Each structure stands twice: as structure tokens, then as C-alpha cells.
Coordinates of C-alpha atoms and ligand atoms in Angstrom, one line a residue:
X1 CA 94.8 73.4 113.8
X2 CA 96.3 72.6 110.4
X3 CA 99.2 70.2 109.4
X4 CA 102.7 71.4 110.2
X5 CA 104.5 73.3 107.4
X6 CA 107.7 74.4 109.0
X7 CA 111.5 74.4 108.7
X8 CA 111.5 70.7 109.9
X9 CA 109.1 69.5 107.2
X10 CA 111.3 71.4 104.7
X11 CA 114.5 69.8 105.8
X12 CA 113.0 66.3 105.8
X13 CA 111.5 66.9 102.3
X14 CA 114.8 67.9 100.9
X15 CA 116.5 64.8 102.4
X16 CA 113.7 62.6 100.9
X17 CA 114.0 64.2 97.4
X18 CA 117.8 64.0 97.4
X19 CA 117.8 60.4 98.6
X20 CA 114.9 58.7 96.8
X21 CA 114.9 58.1 93.1
X22 CA 111.4 59.5 92.8
X23 CA 110.1 60.9 89.5
X24 CA 107.7 63.9 89.6
X25 CA 105.1 64.6 87.0
X26 CA 105.9 68.3 87.3
X27 CA 108.6 70.6 88.7
X28 CA 107.7 74.3 89.1
X29 CA 110.5 76.9 89.5
X30 CA 109.3 80.0 91.3
X31 CA 107.1 80.3 94.4
X32 CA 105.3 83.5 93.6
X33 CA 101.5 83.5 93.3
X34 CA 101.7 82.0 89.7
X35 CA 104.0 79.1 90.7
X36 CA 102.1 78.4 93.9
X37 CA 98.7 78.4 92.1
X38 CA 100.0 76.0 89.4
X39 CA 101.3 73.7 92.2
X40 CA 97.9 73.8 93.9
X41 CA 96.0 73.2 90.6
X42 CA 98.2 70.3 89.6
X43 CA 98.3 68.7 93.1
X44 CA 94.5 68.9 93.3
X45 CA 94.3 67.0 89.9
X46 CA 96.4 64.3 91.4
X47 CA 99.8 65.1 89.8
X48 CA 103.0 64.6 91.7
X49 CA 104.5 68.1 92.1
X50 CA 107.8 69.6 93.3
X51 CA 108.1 73.4 93.6
X52 CA 111.3 75.2 94.3
X53 CA 111.6 78.9 95.3
X54 CA 115.0 80.4 95.7
X55 CA 113.9 82.8 98.5
X56 CA 110.6 82.9 100.5
X57 CA 107.2 82.2 99.0
X58 CA 106.0 85.6 97.5
X59 CA 109.3 87.3 98.2
X60 CA 109.5 88.4 94.5
X61 CA 106.8 90.4 92.9
X62 CA 104.0 88.7 94.7
X63 CA 104.4 90.6 98.0
X64 CA 105.2 93.9 96.3
X65 CA 102.0 94.6 94.4
X66 CA 99.4 97.3 95.2
X67 CA 97.4 94.5 96.9
X68 CA 94.4 95.1 94.7
X69 CA 92.3 92.3 93.4
X70 CA 90.8 94.3 90.6
X71 CA 89.6 94.4 87.0
X72 CA 91.8 97.5 86.4
X73 CA 89.5 100.5 85.5
X74 CA 92.4 102.2 83.8
X75 CA 92.9 99.2 81.3
X76 CA 89.7 100.3 79.7
X77 CA 91.6 103.3 78.2
X78 CA 93.8 100.7 76.4
X79 CA 90.7 98.8 75.2
X80 CA 91.9 95.7 77.2
X81 CA 88.3 94.6 77.7
X82 CA 89.1 90.9 77.7
X83 CA 91.6 91.4 80.5
X84 CA 89.1 93.5 82.5
X85 CA 86.3 90.8 82.1
X86 CA 88.7 88.0 83.1
X87 CA 90.0 89.9 86.1
X88 CA 86.6 91.0 87.4
X89 CA 85.4 87.4 87.0
X90 CA 88.3 86.2 89.1
X91 CA 87.7 89.1 91.6
X92 CA 84.2 87.8 92.2
X93 CA 85.5 84.2 92.6
X94 CA 88.1 85.3 95.2
X95 CA 85.6 87.3 97.2
X96 CA 83.6 84.0 97.5
X97 CA 86.4 81.4 97.8
X98 CA 88.9 83.4 100.0
X99 CA 86.7 85.9 102.0
X100 CA 89.3 86.1 104.7
X101 CA 92.0 87.1 102.2
X102 CA 90.2 89.1 99.6
X103 CA 87.6 91.7 100.6
X104 CA 85.7 94.4 98.7
X105 CA 87.3 97.9 98.8
X106 CA 85.4 101.1 98.1
X107 CA 87.0 103.4 95.6
X108 CA 86.4 107.1 94.7
X109 CA 87.6 108.4 91.3
X110 CA 87.4 112.2 91.6
X111 CA 87.1 114.6 88.6
X112 CA 88.3 118.2 88.6
X113 CA 87.6 121.1 86.3
X114 CA 90.9 120.5 84.6
X115 CA 90.8 116.6 84.7
X116 CA 91.7 114.8 81.5
X117 CA 88.7 112.5 82.1
X118 CA 85.5 114.6 82.9
X119 CA 82.9 113.2 85.3
X120 CA 80.5 112.1 82.5
X121 CA 83.2 110.1 80.8
X122 CA 84.2 108.5 84.1
X123 CA 80.6 107.5 84.6
X124 CA 80.4 105.9 81.1
X125 CA 83.7 104.0 81.9
X126 CA 82.3 102.7 85.2
X127 CA 79.1 101.5 83.5
X128 CA 81.3 99.5 81.1
X129 CA 83.4 98.3 84.1
X130 CA 80.3 97.1 86.0
X131 CA 79.0 95.5 82.8
X132 CA 82.3 93.7 82.0
X133 CA 82.1 92.4 85.6
X134 CA 78.6 91.0 84.7
X135 CA 77.4 93.2 87.6
X136 CA 79.1 90.8 90.2
X137 CA 79.9 93.6 92.6
X138 CA 78.6 94.5 96.1
X139 CA 76.7 97.4 94.5
X140 CA 76.8 99.3 91.2
X141 CA 79.0 102.4 90.9
X142 CA 77.4 105.7 91.9
X143 CA 78.0 109.3 90.8
X144 CA 78.7 111.8 93.7
X145 CA 78.5 115.5 93.1
X146 CA 81.0 117.8 94.7
X147 CA 79.2 118.2 98.1
X148 CA 78.7 114.5 98.6
X149 CA 82.3 113.8 97.6
X150 CA 83.6 116.2 100.2
X151 CA 81.3 114.7 102.8
X152 CA 82.7 111.3 102.1
X153 CA 86.4 112.4 101.9
X154 CA 86.7 115.8 103.7
X155 CA 90.4 116.0 103.2
X156 CA 90.3 115.8 99.4
X157 CA 91.3 118.9 97.5
X158 CA 88.1 121.0 97.1
X159 CA 89.5 123.5 94.6
X160 CA 88.0 122.7 91.1
X161 CA 86.3 119.5 92.3
X162 CA 83.3 118.5 90.2
X163 CA 82.4 115.2 91.8
X164 CA 83.5 111.6 91.9
X165 CA 82.5 108.1 91.0
X166 CA 82.1 105.6 93.8
X167 CA 82.8 102.0 92.8
X168 CA 84.0 98.6 94.2
X169 CA 87.2 96.6 93.7
X170 CA 89.1 94.2 96.0
X171 CA 91.9 94.3 98.4
X172 CA 94.1 91.4 99.6
X173 CA 97.3 90.5 101.4
X174 CA 99.3 89.4 98.4
X175 CA 101.9 87.5 100.4
X176 CA 99.3 85.5 102.4
X177 CA 97.3 84.9 99.3
X178 CA 100.4 83.3 97.7
X179 CA 101.0 81.3 100.9
X180 CA 97.4 80.0 101.1
X181 CA 98.0 78.6 97.6
X182 CA 101.3 77.0 98.7
X183 CA 99.7 75.5 101.8
X184 CA 96.8 74.0 99.9
X185 CA 99.3 72.5 97.4
X186 CA 101.3 71.1 100.3
X187 CA 98.2 69.6 101.9
X188 CA 97.5 67.8 98.6
X189 CA 100.9 66.2 98.4
X190 CA 103.0 68.8 96.5
X191 CA 106.6 69.1 97.8
X192 CA 107.0 72.8 98.4
X193 CA 110.6 73.9 99.0
X194 CA 111.3 77.6 99.7
X195 CA 115.0 78.7 99.8
X196 CA 115.9 76.2 97.1
X197 CA 117.3 77.5 93.8
X198 CA 117.0 75.8 90.5
X199 CA 120.5 76.0 89.0
X200 CA 120.3 74.0 85.7
X201 CA 118.6 71.2 83.8
X202 CA 119.6 68.3 81.6
X203 CA 116.8 68.0 79.1
X204 CA 116.0 64.5 78.0
X205 CA 114.8 64.3 74.4
X206 CA 113.3 60.8 75.1
X207 CA 110.7 62.1 77.5
X208 CA 107.8 62.3 75.0
X209 CA 108.4 58.8 73.6
X210 CA 109.6 56.8 76.7
X211 CA 107.3 56.4 79.6
X212 CA 110.2 56.1 82.1
X213 CA 112.3 59.0 80.8
X214 CA 112.6 62.3 82.7
X215 CA 114.6 65.5 82.8
X216 CA 117.3 65.9 85.5
X217 CA 117.0 69.1 87.5
X218 CA 119.8 70.6 89.7
X219 CA 119.1 72.5 92.8
X220 CA 120.9 74.3 95.7
X221 CA 119.5 74.4 99.2
X222 CA 120.2 78.0 100.1
X223 CA 120.0 77.4 103.8
X224 CA 121.9 74.0 104.1
X225 CA 124.3 74.9 101.2
X226 CA 123.9 71.5 99.6
X227 CA 123.4 70.7 95.9
X228 CA 120.9 67.9 94.9
X229 CA 118.9 66.7 91.9
X230 CA 115.4 65.5 91.1
X231 CA 113.7 64.0 88.1
X232 CA 110.6 65.4 86.5
X233 CA 108.8 64.8 83.2
X234 CA 107.5 68.4 82.9
X235 CA 109.1 71.7 84.1
X236 CA 107.2 75.0 84.5
X237 CA 109.2 78.2 85.0
X238 CA 107.0 80.7 86.8
X239 CA 109.8 83.1 87.6
X240 CA 108.1 86.5 86.9
X241 CA 110.7 89.2 86.3
X242 CA 113.5 86.7 86.6
X243 CA 112.3 84.9 83.4
X244 CA 114.9 86.5 81.1
X245 CA 117.7 85.4 83.6
X246 CA 116.3 81.8 83.4
X247 CA 115.8 81.6 79.6
X248 CA 119.4 80.3 78.9
X249 CA 118.7 77.3 81.1
X250 CA 115.6 76.3 79.1
X251 CA 115.2 74.7 75.7
X252 CA 113.3 77.9 74.5
X253 CA 114.8 79.6 71.6
X254 CA 113.7 83.1 72.8
X255 CA 116.3 85.3 74.5
X256 CA 114.0 88.1 75.7
X257 CA 110.5 87.9 77.0
X258 CA 110.2 90.7 79.6
X259 CA 110.2 94.5 79.8
X260 CA 109.8 94.9 83.6
X261 CA 108.8 98.2 85.1
X262 CA 109.5 99.2 88.7
X263 CA 106.6 100.2 90.9
X264 CA 107.2 101.6 94.4
X265 CA 104.8 102.4 97.3
X266 CA 105.0 104.3 100.5
X267 CA 103.1 103.8 103.7
X268 CA 102.0 106.6 106.1
X269 CA 99.9 106.5 109.3
X270 CA 96.2 107.0 108.6
X271 CA 96.3 109.8 111.2
X272 CA 98.5 111.8 108.8
X273 CA 96.5 110.9 105.6
X274 CA 93.0 109.8 106.6
X275 CA 90.9 108.3 103.7
X276 CA 87.9 106.0 104.0
X277 CA 88.0 105.0 100.3
X278 CA 90.8 104.1 98.0
X279 CA 91.2 107.3 95.9
X280 CA 92.2 107.3 92.2
X281 CA 94.6 110.2 91.6
X282 CA 96.3 111.4 88.4
X283 CA 99.7 112.7 89.1
X284 CA 99.9 116.6 88.7
X285 CA 103.3 116.3 86.9
X286 CA 102.7 113.6 84.3
X287 CA 99.0 112.6 84.5
X288 CA 99.8 109.0 85.5
X289 CA 97.2 107.2 87.5
X290 CA 98.0 106.2 91.1
X291 CA 96.2 105.4 94.3
X292 CA 95.9 106.1 98.0
X293 CA 94.6 103.0 99.7
X294 CA 93.4 102.6 103.3
X295 CA 95.2 99.8 105.1
X296 CA 94.0 99.3 108.7
X297 CA 95.6 102.2 110.6
X298 CA 97.8 103.1 107.7
X299 CA 97.5 104.6 104.2
X300 CA 99.4 103.3 101.1
X301 CA 100.4 105.7 98.3
X302 CA 101.5 104.1 95.0
X303 CA 102.7 103.4 92.6
X304 CA 105.4 104.6 90.3
X305 CA 106.0 102.9 86.9
X306 CA 109.5 103.1 85.4
X307 CA 111.2 100.8 83.0
X308 CA 114.0 99.0 84.9
X309 CA 116.7 96.8 83.6
X310 CA 118.3 96.1 87.0
X311 CA 118.3 92.5 88.3
X312 CA 115.0 91.9 90.2
X313 CA 117.2 90.8 93.2
X314 CA 118.2 94.5 93.7
X315 CA 114.9 96.3 93.3
X316 CA 114.1 99.0 95.9
X317 CA 112.3 102.4 96.0
X318 CA 114.4 105.5 95.4
X319 CA 114.3 108.8 97.1
X320 CA 113.0 110.4 93.9
X321 CA 110.1 108.0 93.8
X322 CA 109.3 108.7 97.4
X323 CA 109.2 112.5 96.6
X324 CA 107.0 111.8 93.5
X325 CA 104.5 109.9 95.6
X326 CA 104.5 112.6 98.3
X327 CA 103.9 115.2 95.6
X328 CA 100.8 113.4 94.4
X329 CA 99.4 113.1 97.9
X330 CA 100.1 116.7 98.8
X331 CA 98.3 117.8 95.5
X332 CA 95.2 115.8 96.3
X333 CA 95.2 116.3 100.1
X334 CA 96.6 119.8 100.6
X335 CA 95.5 119.9 104.3
X336 CA 97.7 116.8 104.9
X337 CA 101.1 118.1 103.9
X338 CA 103.1 114.8 104.1
X339 CA 106.9 114.8 104.3
X340 CA 109.5 112.1 104.1
X341 CA 109.5 112.0 107.9
X342 CA 105.9 110.7 107.9
X343 CA 106.7 107.7 105.8
X344 CA 106.8 104.5 107.9
X345 CA 107.8 102.0 105.1
X346 CA 108.3 101.6 101.4
X347 CA 108.3 98.6 99.0
X348 CA 109.1 98.2 95.4
X349 CA 108.6 95.5 92.8
X350 CA 109.2 94.8 89.2
X351 CA 106.0 94.2 87.1
X352 CA 106.7 91.1 85.1
X353 CA 105.5 92.7 81.9
X354 CA 105.9 91.3 78.4
X355 CA 108.2 93.1 76.1
X356 CA 106.1 95.8 74.3
X357 CA 106.0 97.0 70.8
X358 CA 108.9 99.4 70.3
X359 CA 107.3 102.8 70.9
X360 CA 104.9 101.9 73.8
X361 CA 105.1 103.9 77.0
X362 CA 105.3 102.1 80.4
X363 CA 101.5 102.4 81.1
X364 CA 100.7 101.0 77.6
X365 CA 102.5 97.7 78.1
X366 CA 100.0 94.9 78.3
X367 CA 99.2 93.3 81.7
X368 CA 98.2 90.1 79.8
X369 CA 100.1 86.9 80.6
X370 CA 102.1 84.7 78.2
X371 CA 102.5 81.0 78.1
X372 CA 105.1 79.4 75.9
X373 CA 105.8 75.7 75.4
X374 CA 109.0 74.1 74.2
X375 CA 109.7 70.4 73.6
X376 CA 110.7 68.2 75.3
X377 CA 108.7 69.3 78.3
X378 CA 109.3 72.9 79.3
X379 CA 106.7 75.6 79.8
X380 CA 107.3 79.2 80.7
X381 CA 104.5 81.5 82.1
X382 CA 105.0 85.2 82.8
X383 CA 103.1 88.4 83.0
X384 CA 99.5 88.6 84.1
X385 CA 98.3 89.8 87.5
X386 CA 97.9 88.7 91.0
X387 CA 94.1 88.9 90.5
X388 CA 94.2 86.4 87.7
X389 CA 96.6 83.9 89.3
X390 CA 94.0 81.0 89.5
X391 CA 93.0 81.3 85.9
X392 CA 96.6 81.5 84.7
X393 CA 97.4 78.3 86.6
X394 CA 94.4 76.6 85.1
X395 CA 95.5 77.6 81.6
X396 CA 99.1 76.5 82.2
X397 CA 97.9 73.0 83.3
X398 CA 95.4 72.7 80.4
X399 CA 98.3 73.6 78.0
X400 CA 100.4 70.9 79.5
X401 CA 97.6 68.4 79.0
X402 CA 97.3 69.6 75.4
X403 CA 101.1 69.4 74.6
X404 CA 101.5 65.9 76.2
X405 CA 98.3 64.2 74.9
X406 CA 100.3 62.1 72.4
X407 CA 103.1 61.2 74.9
X408 CA 103.9 57.7 76.0
X409 CA 102.8 58.7 79.5
X410 CA 100.9 61.8 80.3
X411 CA 100.9 63.3 83.9
X412 CA 98.6 61.5 86.3
X413 CA 97.6 59.3 83.4
X414 CA 94.2 60.9 82.6
X415 CA 92.6 64.3 82.0
X416 CA 90.8 65.8 85.1
X417 CA 89.2 69.2 85.3
X418 CA 90.4 71.9 87.7
X419 CA 89.0 72.0 91.2
X420 CA 90.3 75.5 91.9
X421 CA 87.3 77.3 90.5
X422 CA 85.0 76.1 93.3
X423 CA 87.4 75.1 96.1
X424 CA 87.9 77.6 98.9
X425 CA 91.4 78.6 99.7
X426 CA 92.6 77.5 103.2
X427 CA 92.1 79.8 106.2
X428 CA 95.5 80.8 107.7
X429 CA 96.3 81.0 111.4
X430 CA 94.3 83.8 113.1
X431 CA 96.3 86.9 113.9
X432 CA 95.7 88.9 117.0
X433 CA 92.4 87.4 118.0
X434 CA 93.4 86.1 121.4
X435 CA 93.3 88.2 124.6
X436 CA 97.0 87.6 125.3
X437 CA 99.3 90.6 125.4
X438 CA 100.2 92.0 122.0
X439 CA 103.6 92.7 120.6
X440 CA 103.6 96.2 119.3
X441 CA 101.4 99.3 119.0
X442 CA 100.2 99.2 115.4
X443 CA 97.5 96.9 114.0
X444 CA 100.3 95.2 112.0
X445 CA 101.7 94.0 115.3
X446 CA 98.5 93.0 117.0
X447 CA 100.0 89.6 117.6
X448 CA 100.7 87.6 120.7
X449 CA 103.8 85.5 121.1
X450 CA 101.6 82.4 120.7
X451 CA 100.3 83.7 117.4
X452 CA 104.0 84.0 116.3
X453 CA 104.6 80.4 117.5
X454 CA 101.7 79.1 115.5
X455 CA 102.7 81.1 112.4
X456 CA 106.2 79.5 112.6
X457 CA 104.8 76.0 112.8
X458 CA 102.1 76.3 110.1
X459 CA 103.4 78.9 107.6
X460 CA 107.0 77.9 106.9
X461 CA 108.9 80.8 108.5
X462 CA 112.6 80.4 107.8
X463 CA 114.0 83.9 108.5
X464 CA 113.2 87.0 110.6
X465 CA 112.4 88.8 107.3
X466 CA 109.8 86.1 106.4
X467 CA 108.0 86.7 109.7
X468 CA 108.2 90.5 109.8
X469 CA 107.7 91.3 106.1
X470 CA 105.5 88.6 104.6
X471 CA 103.7 86.6 107.4
X472 CA 102.8 89.8 109.4
X473 CA 102.7 93.5 108.7
X474 CA 105.2 94.4 111.4
X475 CA 107.8 95.7 108.9
X476 CA 105.2 98.0 107.1
X477 CA 103.2 99.3 110.0
X478 CA 105.1 99.2 113.3
X479 CA 107.3 102.2 114.4
X480 CA 111.0 101.5 113.6
X481 CA 109.7 98.7 111.3
X482 CA 109.7 96.3 114.3
X483 CA 113.4 96.7 115.0
X484 CA 112.6 97.5 118.7
X485 CA 110.4 94.3 119.0
X486 CA 113.2 91.9 118.2
X487 CA 114.3 91.2 121.7
X488 CA 110.7 90.3 122.6
X489 CA 110.6 87.9 119.6
X490 CA 114.0 86.3 120.2
X491 CA 113.1 83.5 122.7
X492 CA 110.1 82.2 120.7
X493 CA 111.9 82.4 117.3
X494 CA 115.1 80.7 118.6
X495 CA 113.0 78.0 120.2
X496 CA 110.7 77.4 117.2
X497 CA 113.4 77.7 114.5
X498 CA 116.3 76.1 116.3
X499 CA 118.5 79.2 116.2
X500 CA 121.5 79.6 118.5
X501 CA 123.0 83.0 119.5
X502 CA 125.2 83.2 116.4
X503 CA 122.2 82.4 114.1
X504 CA 120.1 85.1 115.9
X505 CA 122.8 87.6 115.2
X506 CA 123.0 86.6 111.5
X507 CA 119.2 86.9 111.2
X508 CA 119.3 90.4 112.8
X509 CA 122.1 91.5 110.4
X510 CA 120.1 90.2 107.4
X511 CA 117.0 92.1 108.6
X512 CA 119.2 95.2 109.2
X513 CA 120.3 94.9 105.5
X514 CA 116.7 94.6 104.4
X515 CA 115.9 97.9 106.3
X516 CA 119.0 99.5 104.9
X517 CA 117.7 98.8 101.3
X518 CA 114.0 99.5 101.8
X519 CA 113.9 102.2 104.5
X520 CA 117.2 103.8 105.5
X521 CA 118.4 104.5 102.0
X522 CA 115.2 105.7 100.2
X523 CA 114.2 107.7 103.2
X524 CA 117.7 109.0 104.1
X525 CA 117.1 107.8 107.7
X526 CA 119.3 106.1 110.4
X527 CA 118.3 103.3 112.7
X528 CA 117.9 104.5 116.3
Ligands
LIG1 P1 107.0 86.5 91.2 O1 106.1 86.8 92.4 O2 108.0 87.5 90.9 O3 107.6 85.1 91.5 C1 108.7 84.6 90.8 C2 109.5 83.8 91.7 O4 110.6 83.1 91.0 C3 110.3 84.7 92.7 O5 109.8 84.5 94.0 C4 111.8 84.3 92.6 O6 112.5 84.3 93.8 C5 111.6 83.0 92.0 N1 112.8 82.5 91.2 C6 113.5 83.2 90.3 N2 114.6 82.5 89.9 C7 114.6 81.3 90.5 C8 115.4 80.2 90.6 N3 116.5 80.1 89.8 N4 115.1 79.1 91.4 C9 114.0 79.2 92.2 N5 113.2 80.3 92.2 C10 113.4 81.3 91.4 N6 98.5 92.6 90.3 C11 97.3 92.7 90.7 O7 96.4 91.9 90.4 N7 96.9 93.7 91.5 C12 97.7 94.7 91.8 O8 97.3 95.6 92.6 C13 99.0 94.7 91.4 N8 99.9 95.7 91.7 C14 101.2 95.6 91.3 C15 102.0 96.6 91.7 C16 103.4 96.5 91.4 C17 104.3 97.6 91.8 C18 103.9 95.3 90.8 C19 105.3 95.1 90.6 C20 103.0 94.3 90.4 C21 101.6 94.4 90.6 N9 100.7 93.5 90.2 C22 99.4 93.5 90.6 C23 101.1 92.3 89.4 C24 101.4 91.1 90.3 O9 102.0 91.4 91.5 C25 102.3 90.1 89.6 O10 101.7 89.8 88.3 C26 102.4 88.8 90.3 O11 102.8 88.9 91.6 C27 103.5 87.9 89.6 O12 103.7 86.7 90.2 P2 104.7 85.7 89.7 O13 104.5 84.5 90.6 O14 104.5 85.5 88.3 O15 106.1 86.3 89.9

């Protein structure tokens, strides 16, 4: 059993930070996969680290991805060979270092008579893909002719089918991958504070020259409602699509960094859309690439890609996006005519993409990441991919070493190399392995109440939404998105999280609001 990481440790840590005049080497703002990986890397090198996340770990983009750990076959079309090589290298590393969280996923890329990319060209592309991955893949890609393709995926549209390319990429649980980074950082001494917002900073120009100088950072505890401060010599903003909102609080001169695009997904039961492989589709209306992805007893369809200037706090799928995704699936799987009524859940996120050249389309915007430094001690990191989070974190810390090498006092006093390239990620609490009675009917709810208890104690559950959306798949896979399981969960959650009857009602209302935004509105549905 691992060390406790729960609401109690969080409350005590806030009290300690607010009370003690401790100076951190590094404060990270943002607890998505980038921030959590930076905290882990720095803590493993012996730095003293504080991370604040205004919501839950991974509640931003890092739980709203397509959940693929992949090189990105389609980036080959934009000649982003460096990105593909980096991402496939990290993919192989994650298969090895986090086998419980990142597993190989078999793909089929079908080609039709009227496809923009003919079978022979796809095959060339996949040779390049395997080569850029230095052939670190469970097996090389294979070409299937029409008959074999239909044997493998009998529901796939047969009309005009020429064949398909079989290849491997990876699948993960993005929220738990982020959490595993956060837990490892915590176990190596980092102070990890979810539901604490960074509000402003007083930048101290003397930091580079005076060994005892530090910046003063202001925070708000979003649960306790209290404001407090901490001192740090370096600050990293890993705020994904929130980066432009945060820029005015930094010493950076830039005023715009991001051009986020919204990507939405829908989830349907695998009985309605059975697929053994992830299938690469091109949308019949606009030729965009999207996927169906098998996910236990469900199938994911996604994603859309639309420039979006809304605040990332408000992002949600729209009914038009749901219809667009259903159109693609009905085109590729004509014998599985899905309707809105088949959709169990949706999610939507903003890709933290870097502002593009003026005339670029959404799909052409680079998935590369960007690291920008500004004296006297601020670094902003944005863009990139879930897949490359470890390498991005390593580069961020190396950059901090570089920028501070002439300082009166550098973090942790000496250079030390990263440990994250060989160190396995921690294994999280097992889900659904005991023989005790299970909560719901879907695989996403194959949990006992004892599993829930352990998740609360070891994985920093602070709200009902944390548990149902990001620690388990109940929201995504269970009928009624788990709404009918709440009374079963109530005694355990109230006991573990110290909630009284009034707090339980508040939690239920907040989850209801989450369902309103992500299910009821986009699917034009009411809660039974
Ligand atoms: P985020 O996860 O957004 O984290 C930023 C955090 O900062 C947020 O949690 C936010 O709450 C916090 N924050 C903001 N302001 C403050 C503040 N004032 N105080 C404290 N905290 C603050 N990548 C892949 O590799 N594979 C994929 O399949 C894939 N699919 C994708 C599909 C979609 C639709 C999208 C949107 C992205 C996809 N990505 C994928 C990209 C990947 O998800 C992102 O690159 C990655 O999650 C970004 O992580 P991040 O930590 O930089 O940002």
C-alpha cells in the first residue's frame, strides 16, 4: 500500500506552506501532465518543489485527449519528422516504464477507391513511421487486402474498399498518467496542491544575484477560501490553453502564445459499434482524419478540430460536433447506424497549440511545444503532446539549469541528470480486482466500495467529479453516467472525505452541473 495522498495531506500541506517561511527552488503553476511531469523530474533531481493546480490534476486538457500515446501518423503529411521520431521514442519508453498505464493498440488505416491517400502511399508512409520509431514496435506494419480487412473488421464499409494498413500505436488513461506523475513527485518530496489557484506574483529582480532572494507568489485555496503566499526562486507556468490568460501575471513581454483548437469525442457501447482495432477514418464531408478507438466495453469516436477563443474553463462538446462524429461513424460503419440516443458520454478539450502562421488551417498548426524564459526567473511551457510529456519536462528543467548557471545560487546547488528516462512510473491502486461486489454494470464501474475507499486515500480525491470522471471511468461508461450509483457511494465518500449532508448535496449539485454541460446540453437529454 502506498503513502497517503488525500484531502488531509493537502490541508496540512497548505497550512505548512502558509505558516513556515520556506523558500522553494521551483513553483509550478498547472497540474496537467506537463506540470506534473516537471514536478516529478525536479523532485527526483533533489529540488524543493511546490505545484499548484486550480482544479483537479489533469482536469484541463490532460483528461480530454484522445488517450493515444502515439507518434502521429498524420503529422507525416506536414513533414513533422522530428516530432514523430520524438513521440515514437517516448511511446516505446512509456510501454516499458508504465506498462499498466500505456499499452500497445492495434490500428487499421483503410483505403477506398476514392481515398485521398491510396493504399500504396499509406504503405510507404507506414514504412517511414516504423523507421522513425527505429522499429521499436510490437511488430512492423502489415498490408491487408480487402478480404483480410473485412475479416478483421466485418462491420467496416465494404463498398469501394481496397484494403488497409495494420500498425501499432499506444493507448493510455490520460488522467491516471498525469496522476501517476503527480504521485511520484509527491513521494519524492514535492508539495502538490490541487484546487489551489495562482493569483499573482511579485517578481524580485535581485533573485539572480542574491542567494537569499525569492519571488513572492500569491495563491487561493479554492476549497478553504483562504489566500496565502509562498516564496520560490523559479516559477514555471505549465498552464496549457490557459497560458494567454496567465501571461499578464508574468514578466514575459509576449501577449499571445496560443491558438487553441477544440476537440470533442463521443463514447458509445461497443455492442452498437464493435471494432477490434482503432480505425483511422477521413470524414466524408471535409476529409479530416479522425478515429474510432476500442475502450473496454465502449468505443470512442473523435475528434473534431475547431479554432476556439472561449475560455478553456467553458469548453464542452456541441450538438453539431456530436452530429459530425456520428456522420463519420455511419459512413464507415453503415451497418451500425448510430444516433444521438446511443451516445453514453462526451468530452471536449482545447489543444494548447502555438499560434500559427496567419493562413494555416487547424490541422496544419504545429503540435510542437514551446519553452520561453524570462528574467528574473520565469519559464512558460506550452503546446506539445501527452505522449511527449516526460521529454518536455526534462527539457524544461535543463533550460532552467542553463538560464541559472551564473546565478548566485542555482537550484539544488549542482547539476544532476534526469532520472525519468529509466525510472518506472508508480503503479496506482488496482481497480476491480477483488471478488467483492461491484458498483455498476459497465467495465468502467467494476469497482468495489473498498476500491473507492483506497482511491480516496491514495489518489487525492477532493470532489465527486474527481472520482467519477478522472479516477474511474464511471462518468464515461456507466448508464446515466453514474448518477444512479450516487446513493451507493454516499456513505463511503462522506466518511473518507469528511462530508456532512449539506456538503454531499453541494457535491451532487456540482456533478449535476458537470452532466448538464457535458451530457444533457450536447445530447439534448434530461436526467431521469
Ligand atoms: P493542461 O492539461 O491543460 O494543464 C494546464 C493546467 O493549468 C490546467 O489543469 C489548469 O486548471 C491549470 N491552471 C490554469 N490556470 C491556473 C492558475 N491560475 N492556477 C493554477 N492552475 C492553473 N496528445 C497526445 O499525445 N495524444 C493524444 O491522443 C492527444 N489527443 C488530444 C485530443 C484533444 C481533443 C486535445 C484537446 C488534446 C490532445 N492531445 C493529445 C494533447 C494533450 O492532451 C495536451 O498536449 C496535454 O494534455 C497538455 O497538457 P498541459 O499540462 O500542458 O495542459
